[in-house]
């Protein structure tokens, strides 16, 4: 058996070190991705010791990008994408142009050629898919309006970069600054018919291929992909279903890149979006989640491998200027653009923080620019340093935005009081910012129940609380569900209950009970821990999917833990006992403090 196994050593080395340093970062109350980046630096070529394969690591990371965008597509729909086109398309274009202009100015100041400065500016203008989506998912914002705008913005940036990757080689070859292969379809037409299509022809061919791919996915993919998954589900094999999900995500992404020149991430997004119209989308998202998280970690490790720490000493001022463009310039531009479209301040701050970093497309552009002789190697090093530092600073940017929003909202309300608008305008302004008002106004309830999450489980709990006239409020982060709750007259706080500020607004200290109906055990444990520390006498009810989660939730303060799978079995046993043994009582050995109602259907049921 050969001992030279670069693939295995790269995966093992990357994941093991990422786990170790990610745990250290979490222990120090820092985002785990900081530890992943440090792990990448340690296995990179610029530090002593073991060096991972630099060719394999980026390809493994690309799988993470594919699976991540596929998962986002599963929570998206064509209607959601079209609903934000009015702000995502012009906003992304203006922000790309502004950041490119700033990067071009810095490159020109450093004496680089015009082509290299423009490539440098483009690389600084596009945000990282993985970082943006990770930030939104950690705050459970993907399904909110601000999350949809951020993802739509990201899709527009992705399409713009696909076009840039075609234009840059063509411009370099025409301008005599470099040599590169032209767009394949244009080259084939040129050989067959002797036509020189030029840059205009290449742009047209790229747009035609992208439009053709989108049309095929929306016309044929919307029928073929869900039909295929339904046929696989009917086989009853979970293994085949999981394999089918991965095959569709990776196959469509790879085919889109090879046949239509579309990026892998964009191809995977459309594959997930067409599957989202099927009732199997939730199950598909769950089946792909473990691999999605593992390969996303490898993405951050691969980014760290590219970083040379010596540049921090050799080029401190250019690095500071690059960081300023990425973190400050892009964020401020995005903030002003979103506010110009009269969106709430919270939405503007979230999008500006989401875009204040760069990632995978920036690396591709930097490598292409150096290969064509347009961008000096110094520019590539600045882009890599800017990516690493901006990714590390991104959680801090979100934190600052969260802190700034209440202060700015307070100032805005004072301005409204000082200069009152007509009644109709005031009503329109209130309707325009429903979620922001919910976030900044605490509840007046006392002795009430707090319901966290209003999905399949939470909606049943909420309706029973309402019918029994129990005072309660709901903490929810989905705009759609918040709108439904307001129609029903149910008090709602928009936000993530993991955040202490959200729980404080719910008057946790004055509540009698809290029902944690979200399926995420990690978040539920943190909510239970905070609830117990603030209000030691509060009744905490939570849900779980395994015995380990039951034990963990109790350890963090939950009084009653509900596990649906066991209650399904108890219900079946009880019904059988009615026929065979005249309702013989059934004991499960968990005692009276673990109650398990049937909260959702079995995973395999379709």
XYZ file of C-alpha atoms in Angstrom:
606
model
C 0.000 0.000 0.000
C 1.503 3.388 -0.969
C 2.401 5.681 1.903
C 2.270 8.903 -0.127
C -1.348 9.954 0.491
C -1.593 13.734 0.024
C -5.408 13.717 -0.124
C -5.790 11.874 3.180
C -3.049 13.845 4.914
C -4.518 17.157 3.732
C -8.013 16.303 4.980
C -6.798 14.819 8.268
C -4.249 17.551 8.980
C -6.673 20.321 8.089
C -9.630 18.985 10.090
C -7.630 17.935 13.165
C -5.795 21.248 13.498
C -8.984 23.170 12.686
C -10.760 21.333 15.492
C -7.964 22.034 17.995
C -7.568 25.720 17.228
C -11.300 26.204 16.656
C -11.897 24.867 20.193
C -9.250 27.242 21.563
C -10.855 30.178 19.747
C -14.274 29.262 21.096
C -12.809 28.978 24.588
C -11.459 32.520 24.235
C -14.945 33.688 23.111
C -13.760 34.224 19.547
C -15.420 32.845 16.388
C -14.167 29.295 15.618
C -13.275 30.369 12.068
C -10.355 32.319 13.540
C -8.954 28.996 14.737
C -9.576 27.450 11.309
C -7.568 30.227 9.647
C -4.695 29.790 12.111
C -4.717 26.050 11.401
C -4.377 26.847 7.701
C -1.423 29.143 8.325
C 0.312 26.370 10.300
C -0.086 23.769 7.517
C 0.809 26.275 4.805
C 4.164 26.641 3.045
C 5.112 29.818 4.897
C 5.489 28.218 8.350
C 7.843 25.404 9.441
C 6.649 21.835 9.863
C 4.067 19.847 7.927
C 2.872 21.407 4.648
C -0.470 20.303 3.177
C -1.001 19.896 -0.562
C -1.668 23.382 -1.924
C -3.424 22.068 -5.015
C -5.806 19.701 -3.229
C -6.862 22.017 -0.403
C -8.554 24.669 -2.612
C -10.411 21.962 -4.553
C -11.687 20.421 -1.324
C -12.711 23.885 -0.171
C -14.632 24.387 -3.423
C -16.781 21.384 -2.516
C -17.715 23.215 0.674
C -18.725 26.280 -1.347
C -20.866 24.098 -3.628
C -22.667 22.368 -0.755
C -23.135 25.634 1.119
C -24.727 27.384 -1.853
C -26.863 24.293 -2.512
C -28.140 24.510 1.064
C -28.939 28.201 0.644
C -30.820 27.425 -2.557
C -32.910 24.869 -0.652
C -34.193 27.684 1.579
C -34.737 30.033 -1.340
C -37.333 30.246 -4.062
C -37.530 32.042 -7.369
C -40.107 34.355 -5.810
C -37.678 35.276 -3.006
C -34.913 35.967 -5.520
C -37.119 38.128 -7.741
C -38.513 39.998 -4.731
C -35.095 41.531 -3.955
C -33.921 42.158 -7.523
C -34.890 45.833 -7.264
C -32.215 46.465 -4.631
C -29.779 43.567 -5.111
C -28.998 44.245 -8.789
C -28.354 48.022 -8.716
C -26.909 47.841 -5.201
C -24.352 45.169 -6.076
C -23.361 46.927 -9.314
C -22.828 50.296 -7.605
C -20.929 48.712 -4.705
C -18.663 46.736 -7.072
C -17.961 49.893 -9.092
C -17.156 51.930 -5.960
C -14.843 49.309 -4.426
C -13.137 48.747 -7.790
C -12.528 52.485 -8.086
C -10.955 52.579 -4.617
C -8.744 49.572 -5.410
C -7.735 51.073 -8.745
C -6.744 54.290 -6.949
C -4.565 52.381 -4.471
C -2.938 50.374 -7.276
C -2.250 53.509 -9.308
C -0.723 55.175 -6.229
C 1.639 52.194 -5.857
C 2.690 52.502 -9.508
C 0.923 49.447 -10.940
C -0.362 49.377 -14.542
C -4.011 50.220 -15.178
C -4.980 46.612 -15.913
C -3.414 45.340 -12.724
C -5.024 48.102 -10.652
C -8.458 47.252 -12.048
C -7.990 43.542 -11.302
C -6.906 44.499 -7.785
C -10.020 46.646 -7.334
C -12.327 43.912 -8.644
C -10.778 41.394 -6.244
C -11.520 43.730 -3.325
C -15.133 44.299 -4.419
C -16.564 40.780 -4.152
C -17.510 39.195 -0.821
C -16.835 35.609 0.204
C -19.764 33.224 -0.212
C -18.759 31.050 2.726
C -18.124 33.889 5.182
C -21.320 35.750 4.298
C -23.540 32.681 4.557
C -21.880 31.457 7.737
C -22.504 34.845 9.351
C -26.161 34.853 8.281
C -26.708 31.256 9.387
C -25.149 31.825 12.813
C -27.609 34.681 13.348
C -30.468 32.775 11.686
C -31.002 35.565 9.151
C -31.023 33.596 5.884
C -34.825 33.469 5.689
C -35.367 37.089 6.744
C -35.709 40.018 4.363
C -32.181 41.231 5.083
C -30.878 37.696 4.493
C -32.653 37.461 1.145
C -31.243 40.820 0.081
C -27.717 39.777 1.109
C -27.962 36.461 -0.773
C -29.456 38.171 -3.838
C -26.632 40.725 -3.679
C -24.171 37.832 -3.519
C -25.704 36.181 -6.606
C -25.355 39.422 -8.582
C -21.704 39.704 -7.504
C -21.176 36.084 -8.556
C -22.595 36.767 -12.033
C -20.463 39.917 -12.331
C -17.316 37.956 -11.488
C -18.204 35.247 -14.022
C -18.332 37.998 -16.638
C -15.074 39.521 -15.341
C -13.254 36.190 -15.680
C -14.153 36.245 -19.370
C -13.329 39.903 -19.940
C -9.960 40.053 -18.179
C -8.109 37.533 -20.423
C -9.651 39.059 -23.534
C -8.679 42.583 -22.514
C -5.168 41.424 -21.631
C -4.614 39.739 -25.001
C -6.025 42.667 -26.983
C -4.124 45.249 -24.963
C -0.881 43.345 -25.408
C -0.364 43.160 -21.631
C -0.648 39.383 -21.476
C -1.699 36.218 -23.217
C -4.608 33.939 -22.299
C -7.111 31.622 -23.933
C -10.306 33.253 -25.069
C -13.851 32.156 -24.322
C -14.222 28.557 -25.673
C -17.479 28.981 -27.608
C -16.225 32.182 -29.246
C -13.007 30.404 -30.236
C -14.969 27.510 -31.764
C -17.169 29.860 -33.799
C -14.076 31.729 -34.933
C -12.462 28.509 -36.189
C -15.602 27.275 -37.955
C -16.730 30.486 -39.630
C -13.609 32.645 -39.532
C -15.337 35.313 -37.447
C -13.471 37.476 -34.947
C -16.120 38.225 -32.326
C -13.869 40.373 -30.119
C -14.724 41.421 -26.578
C -18.335 42.202 -27.466
C -18.825 38.730 -28.878
C -17.290 37.116 -25.815
C -19.574 39.086 -23.502
C -22.592 38.148 -25.612
C -21.625 34.458 -25.612
C -21.146 34.473 -21.853
C -24.539 36.088 -21.287
C -26.186 33.656 -23.696
C -24.692 30.650 -21.895
C -25.704 31.945 -18.466
C -29.236 32.681 -19.719
C -29.422 29.226 -21.306
C -28.360 27.551 -18.063
C -30.911 29.518 -16.008
C -33.655 28.725 -18.539
C -32.840 25.017 -18.508
C -32.898 24.917 -14.723
C -36.174 26.825 -14.441
C -37.969 24.957 -17.242
C -36.624 21.405 -17.083
C -34.746 21.314 -13.776
C -37.831 22.325 -11.767
C -39.532 19.138 -12.949
C -36.658 16.719 -13.377
C -34.770 17.269 -10.093
C -37.785 17.029 -7.723
C -39.130 14.031 -9.698
C -35.777 12.266 -9.376
C -35.600 12.879 -5.628
C -39.163 11.627 -5.151
C -38.356 8.422 -7.019
C -35.285 7.906 -4.836
C -37.268 8.614 -1.666
C -39.825 5.969 -2.611
C -37.085 3.332 -2.573
C -36.979 3.734 1.205
C -33.166 3.816 1.225
C -31.759 6.695 3.257
C -28.297 5.963 1.875
C -29.497 6.359 -1.717
C -31.389 9.534 -0.843
C -28.302 11.106 0.741
C -26.203 10.050 -2.239
C -28.796 11.500 -4.605
C -28.695 14.868 -2.834
C -24.908 15.025 -3.116
C -24.955 13.830 -6.736
C -27.424 16.539 -7.754
C -25.600 19.319 -5.875
C -22.129 18.422 -7.175
C -23.250 17.214 -10.610
C -25.283 20.288 -11.492
C -22.538 22.606 -10.206
C -19.816 20.826 -12.174
C -21.945 20.602 -15.317
C -22.846 24.289 -15.085
C -19.162 25.227 -14.839
C -17.979 22.995 -17.684
C -20.856 23.377 -20.155
C -22.095 26.905 -19.518
C -19.136 28.712 -17.947
C -21.168 29.429 -14.811
C -19.408 29.344 -11.451
C -19.691 26.204 -9.357
C -21.383 28.122 -6.540
C -24.030 29.619 -8.823
C -24.791 26.248 -10.400
C -25.254 24.653 -6.974
C -27.492 27.524 -5.854
C -29.887 27.009 -8.763
C -29.914 23.246 -8.167
C -30.976 23.847 -4.576
C -33.507 26.502 -5.567
C -35.380 24.224 -7.974
C -35.374 21.417 -5.392
C -36.748 23.851 -2.792
C -40.158 23.641 -4.480
C -40.394 20.002 -3.428
C -41.570 18.885 0.009
C -38.314 16.922 0.226
C -36.219 20.109 0.470
C -36.087 20.088 4.277
C -34.880 16.500 4.355
C -32.333 17.179 1.604
C -30.931 20.096 3.598
C -30.526 17.908 6.680
C -28.807 15.109 4.751
C -26.222 17.460 3.232
C -25.547 19.431 6.432
C -22.671 17.346 7.920
C -20.597 17.360 4.730
C -21.447 21.015 4.185
C -19.999 22.004 7.551
C -16.904 19.797 7.197
C -15.915 21.118 3.783
C -16.692 24.707 4.824
C -14.031 24.261 7.513
C -11.581 23.129 4.820
C -12.322 26.348 2.956
C -11.023 28.453 5.830
C -8.023 26.162 6.226
C -7.178 26.579 2.535
C -7.421 30.369 2.881
C -5.004 30.281 5.798
C -2.529 28.214 3.764
C -2.167 31.060 1.289
C -1.212 33.637 3.888
C 2.415 34.682 4.372
C 2.751 36.325 7.826
C 5.915 38.151 6.720
C 3.867 40.590 4.653
C 2.538 42.121 7.881
C 6.078 43.312 8.582
C 7.167 44.085 5.020
C 4.047 45.988 3.802
C 2.163 47.408 6.813
C 0.824 50.593 5.183
C -0.454 48.986 1.937
C -2.152 46.305 4.052
C -3.881 48.948 6.180
C -5.071 50.704 3.020
C -6.365 47.400 1.598
C -8.185 46.587 4.843
C -9.707 50.064 4.846
C -11.155 49.538 1.369
C -12.567 46.105 2.218
C -13.916 46.693 5.710
C -14.739 50.414 5.716
C -15.107 51.468 2.086
C -17.301 48.563 0.951
C -19.372 48.540 4.143
C -20.102 52.261 4.092
C -20.989 52.102 0.386
C -23.385 49.181 0.975
C -24.921 50.963 3.993
C -25.621 54.137 2.010
C -26.961 52.196 -0.975
C -29.439 50.208 1.132
C -30.575 53.330 2.998
C -31.019 55.091 -0.359
C -33.571 52.395 -1.215
C -35.444 53.347 1.996
C -34.798 50.029 3.716
C -34.707 49.775 7.540
C -31.487 50.676 9.304
C -31.095 47.136 10.667
C -31.214 45.728 7.140
C -28.614 48.260 5.956
C -26.267 47.473 8.847
C -26.584 43.707 8.367
C -25.822 43.880 4.640
C -22.921 46.295 5.125
C -21.382 43.989 7.748
C -21.965 40.921 5.552
C -20.081 42.439 2.625
C -17.114 43.751 4.649
C -14.807 40.858 3.680
C -13.456 39.089 0.588
C -12.820 35.452 -0.257
C -12.759 32.771 -2.926
C -13.483 34.865 -6.047
C -10.837 37.339 -4.929
C -8.250 34.538 -4.927
C -9.306 33.415 -8.405
C -9.027 36.961 -9.768
C -5.650 37.490 -8.080
C -4.257 34.236 -9.506
C -5.573 35.103 -12.977
C -4.120 38.604 -12.830
C -0.652 37.305 -11.876
C -0.818 34.579 -14.544
C -1.638 37.138 -17.245
C 1.124 39.462 -16.105
C -1.365 42.210 -15.201
C -1.130 42.102 -11.411
C 2.230 42.088 -9.606
C 2.784 39.397 -6.994
C 2.718 42.123 -4.360
C -0.923 42.759 -5.285
C -1.785 39.074 -4.833
C -0.133 39.085 -1.397
C -2.112 42.174 -0.385
C -5.357 40.506 -1.515
C -4.582 37.374 0.512
C -3.660 39.419 3.582
C -6.792 41.514 3.161
C -8.929 38.380 2.926
C -7.476 36.815 6.063
C -7.710 39.948 8.191
C -11.162 40.957 6.917
C -12.534 37.459 7.634
C -11.165 37.671 11.184
C -12.617 41.179 11.624
C -16.029 40.307 10.163
C -17.572 39.014 13.435
C -16.369 42.205 15.128
C -18.053 44.224 12.377
C -21.344 42.447 13.051
C -20.922 43.102 16.775
C -20.350 46.824 16.201
C -23.368 47.044 13.895
C -25.553 45.355 16.511
C -24.332 47.881 19.100
C -24.764 50.872 16.797
C -28.310 50.077 15.686
C -30.126 50.942 18.968
C -28.216 54.222 19.239
C -28.954 55.216 15.646
C -32.586 54.156 15.993
C -32.882 56.340 19.078
C -31.453 59.318 17.203
C -33.812 58.676 14.313
C -36.856 58.614 16.623
C -35.779 61.932 18.178
C -35.592 63.467 14.694
C -39.093 62.221 13.934
C -40.440 63.762 17.152
C -38.692 67.077 16.440
C -40.034 67.229 12.888
C -43.329 65.306 12.848
C -44.495 64.037 9.479
C -48.089 63.814 8.291
C -50.093 60.950 9.741
C -50.103 58.990 6.503
C -46.325 59.236 6.202
C -45.841 58.166 9.809
C -48.033 55.107 9.296
C -46.139 54.223 6.132
C -42.815 54.567 7.942
C -44.025 52.279 10.720
C -45.196 49.682 8.212
C -41.888 49.854 6.410
C -39.846 48.981 9.501
C -41.814 46.324 11.391
C -38.906 44.152 12.363
C -36.768 47.040 13.585
C -39.502 48.302 15.888
C -39.898 44.836 17.355
C -36.192 44.614 18.065
C -35.878 47.898 19.952
C -39.095 47.922 22.019
C -39.259 45.669 25.128
C -42.453 43.843 26.002
C -44.845 45.078 28.666
C -45.905 41.547 29.634
C -45.192 40.086 33.069
C -45.896 36.605 34.450
C -46.073 35.435 30.844
C -44.750 32.579 28.722
C -41.964 33.012 26.151
C -42.121 30.823 23.044
C -38.876 30.545 21.069
C -39.535 29.508 17.463
C -42.842 29.248 15.599
C -42.268 26.360 13.228
C -44.117 23.039 13.151
C -43.727 22.534 16.899
C -43.902 26.137 18.063
C -47.085 26.884 16.112
C -48.946 24.086 17.921
C -47.703 25.332 21.298
C -48.592 28.917 20.407
C -52.130 28.102 19.298
C -52.753 26.222 22.543
C -51.408 29.121 24.600
C -53.642 31.497 22.678
C -56.757 29.343 23.057
C -56.151 29.038 26.802
C -55.791 32.840 27.125
C -52.256 32.476 28.495
C -50.243 35.697 28.081
C -47.256 34.941 25.871
C -44.962 36.303 23.209
C -43.000 34.654 20.395
C -39.328 35.155 19.519
C -38.941 34.471 15.799
C -36.474 35.439 13.062
C -38.429 34.583 9.901
C -40.095 37.614 8.314
C -42.832 35.437 6.826
C -43.779 33.922 10.181
C -43.548 37.290 11.921
C -46.059 38.668 9.435
C -48.422 35.750 10.058
C -48.153 36.209 13.832
C -48.971 39.913 13.580
C -52.062 39.126 11.526
C -53.160 36.794 14.335
C -52.531 39.502 16.929
C -49.731 37.586 18.670
C -46.966 39.699 20.202
C -43.645 38.952 18.485
C -39.995 39.862 18.965
C -37.923 39.672 15.790
C -34.466 38.274 16.445
C -32.409 35.345 17.635
C -33.115 34.177 21.182
C -29.456 33.165 21.568
C -28.648 36.867 21.820
C -28.960 38.089 25.415
C -30.386 41.418 24.225
C -33.363 39.656 22.617
C -34.143 37.713 25.795
C -33.934 40.921 27.852
C -36.498 42.562 25.563
C -38.810 39.594 26.252
C -38.681 40.423 30.009
C -37.087 37.106 30.864
C -36.739 38.045 34.520
C -40.505 38.595 34.810
C -41.626 35.535 32.813
C -43.050 32.374 34.399
C -42.001 29.960 31.650
C -40.052 29.645 28.399
C -40.689 27.015 25.723
C -37.702 26.469 23.429
C -39.278 24.980 20.289
C -36.300 25.284 17.912
C -34.659 22.015 16.751
C -31.061 23.233 17.165
C -29.836 21.667 20.426
C -26.712 23.865 20.649
C -28.745 27.067 20.522
C -31.380 25.607 22.836
C -28.719 24.828 25.470
C -27.400 28.370 25.343
C -30.911 29.833 25.639
C -31.688 27.542 28.578
C -28.437 28.488 30.300
C -29.116 32.221 29.970
C -32.743 31.828 31.054
C -31.736 29.936 34.195
C -29.050 32.481 35.108
C -31.422 35.449 34.721
C -34.517 33.841 36.287
C -33.714 30.854 38.548
C -37.408 30.085 39.160
C -38.547 30.056 35.523
C -39.944 26.851 34.001
C -37.824 25.842 30.993
C -39.323 23.412 28.452
C -37.181 22.286 25.498
C -37.215 19.726 22.690
C -34.609 17.124 21.759
C -33.960 14.403 19.198
C -31.747 12.049 21.204
C -30.977 10.907 24.746
C -27.683 12.806 24.618
C -29.539 16.052 23.832
C -31.960 15.362 26.682
C -29.090 15.021 29.152
C -27.305 18.086 27.797
C -30.375 20.312 27.951
C -31.055 19.253 31.545
C -27.449 19.995 32.396
C -27.886 23.538 31.097
C -31.027 24.153 33.146
C -34.042 22.729 31.296
C -36.792 21.395 33.596
C -38.737 19.410 31.015
C -37.295 17.927 27.845
C -39.507 16.738 25.021
C -38.291 14.070 22.610
C -40.625 13.223 19.759
C -39.165 9.930 18.557
C -39.758 8.158 21.870
C -43.280 9.549 22.191
C -44.088 8.202 18.732
C -43.012 4.793 19.964
C -45.014 5.237 23.198
C -48.085 6.163 21.203
C -47.743 3.024 19.105
C -47.204 0.861 22.211
C -50.235 2.422 23.902
C -52.453 1.763 20.891
C -51.280 -1.845 20.648
C -51.851 -2.261 24.385
C -55.468 -1.187 23.957
C -56.010 -4.179 21.684
C -53.773 -6.827 23.218
C -53.455 -6.032 26.936
C -56.256 -3.623 27.836
C -53.984 -0.553 28.026
C -51.166 -1.899 30.170
C -49.051 1.098 31.371
C -45.681 1.466 29.687
C -42.567 2.604 31.577
C -39.598 4.015 29.621
C -37.234 4.541 32.547
C -36.779 8.293 32.088
C -39.003 9.457 34.905
C -41.727 12.126 34.980
C -39.459 15.047 34.052
C -38.898 13.873 30.481
C -42.085 14.264 28.427
C -42.169 13.356 24.761
C -45.119 14.390 22.577
C -45.282 13.650 18.869
C -43.760 16.881 17.616
C -42.964 15.880 14.047
C -43.216 12.904 11.644
C -40.470 10.290 11.407
C -37.492 11.337 9.258
C -38.136 8.637 6.658
C -41.807 9.413 6.128
C -42.663 11.223 2.901
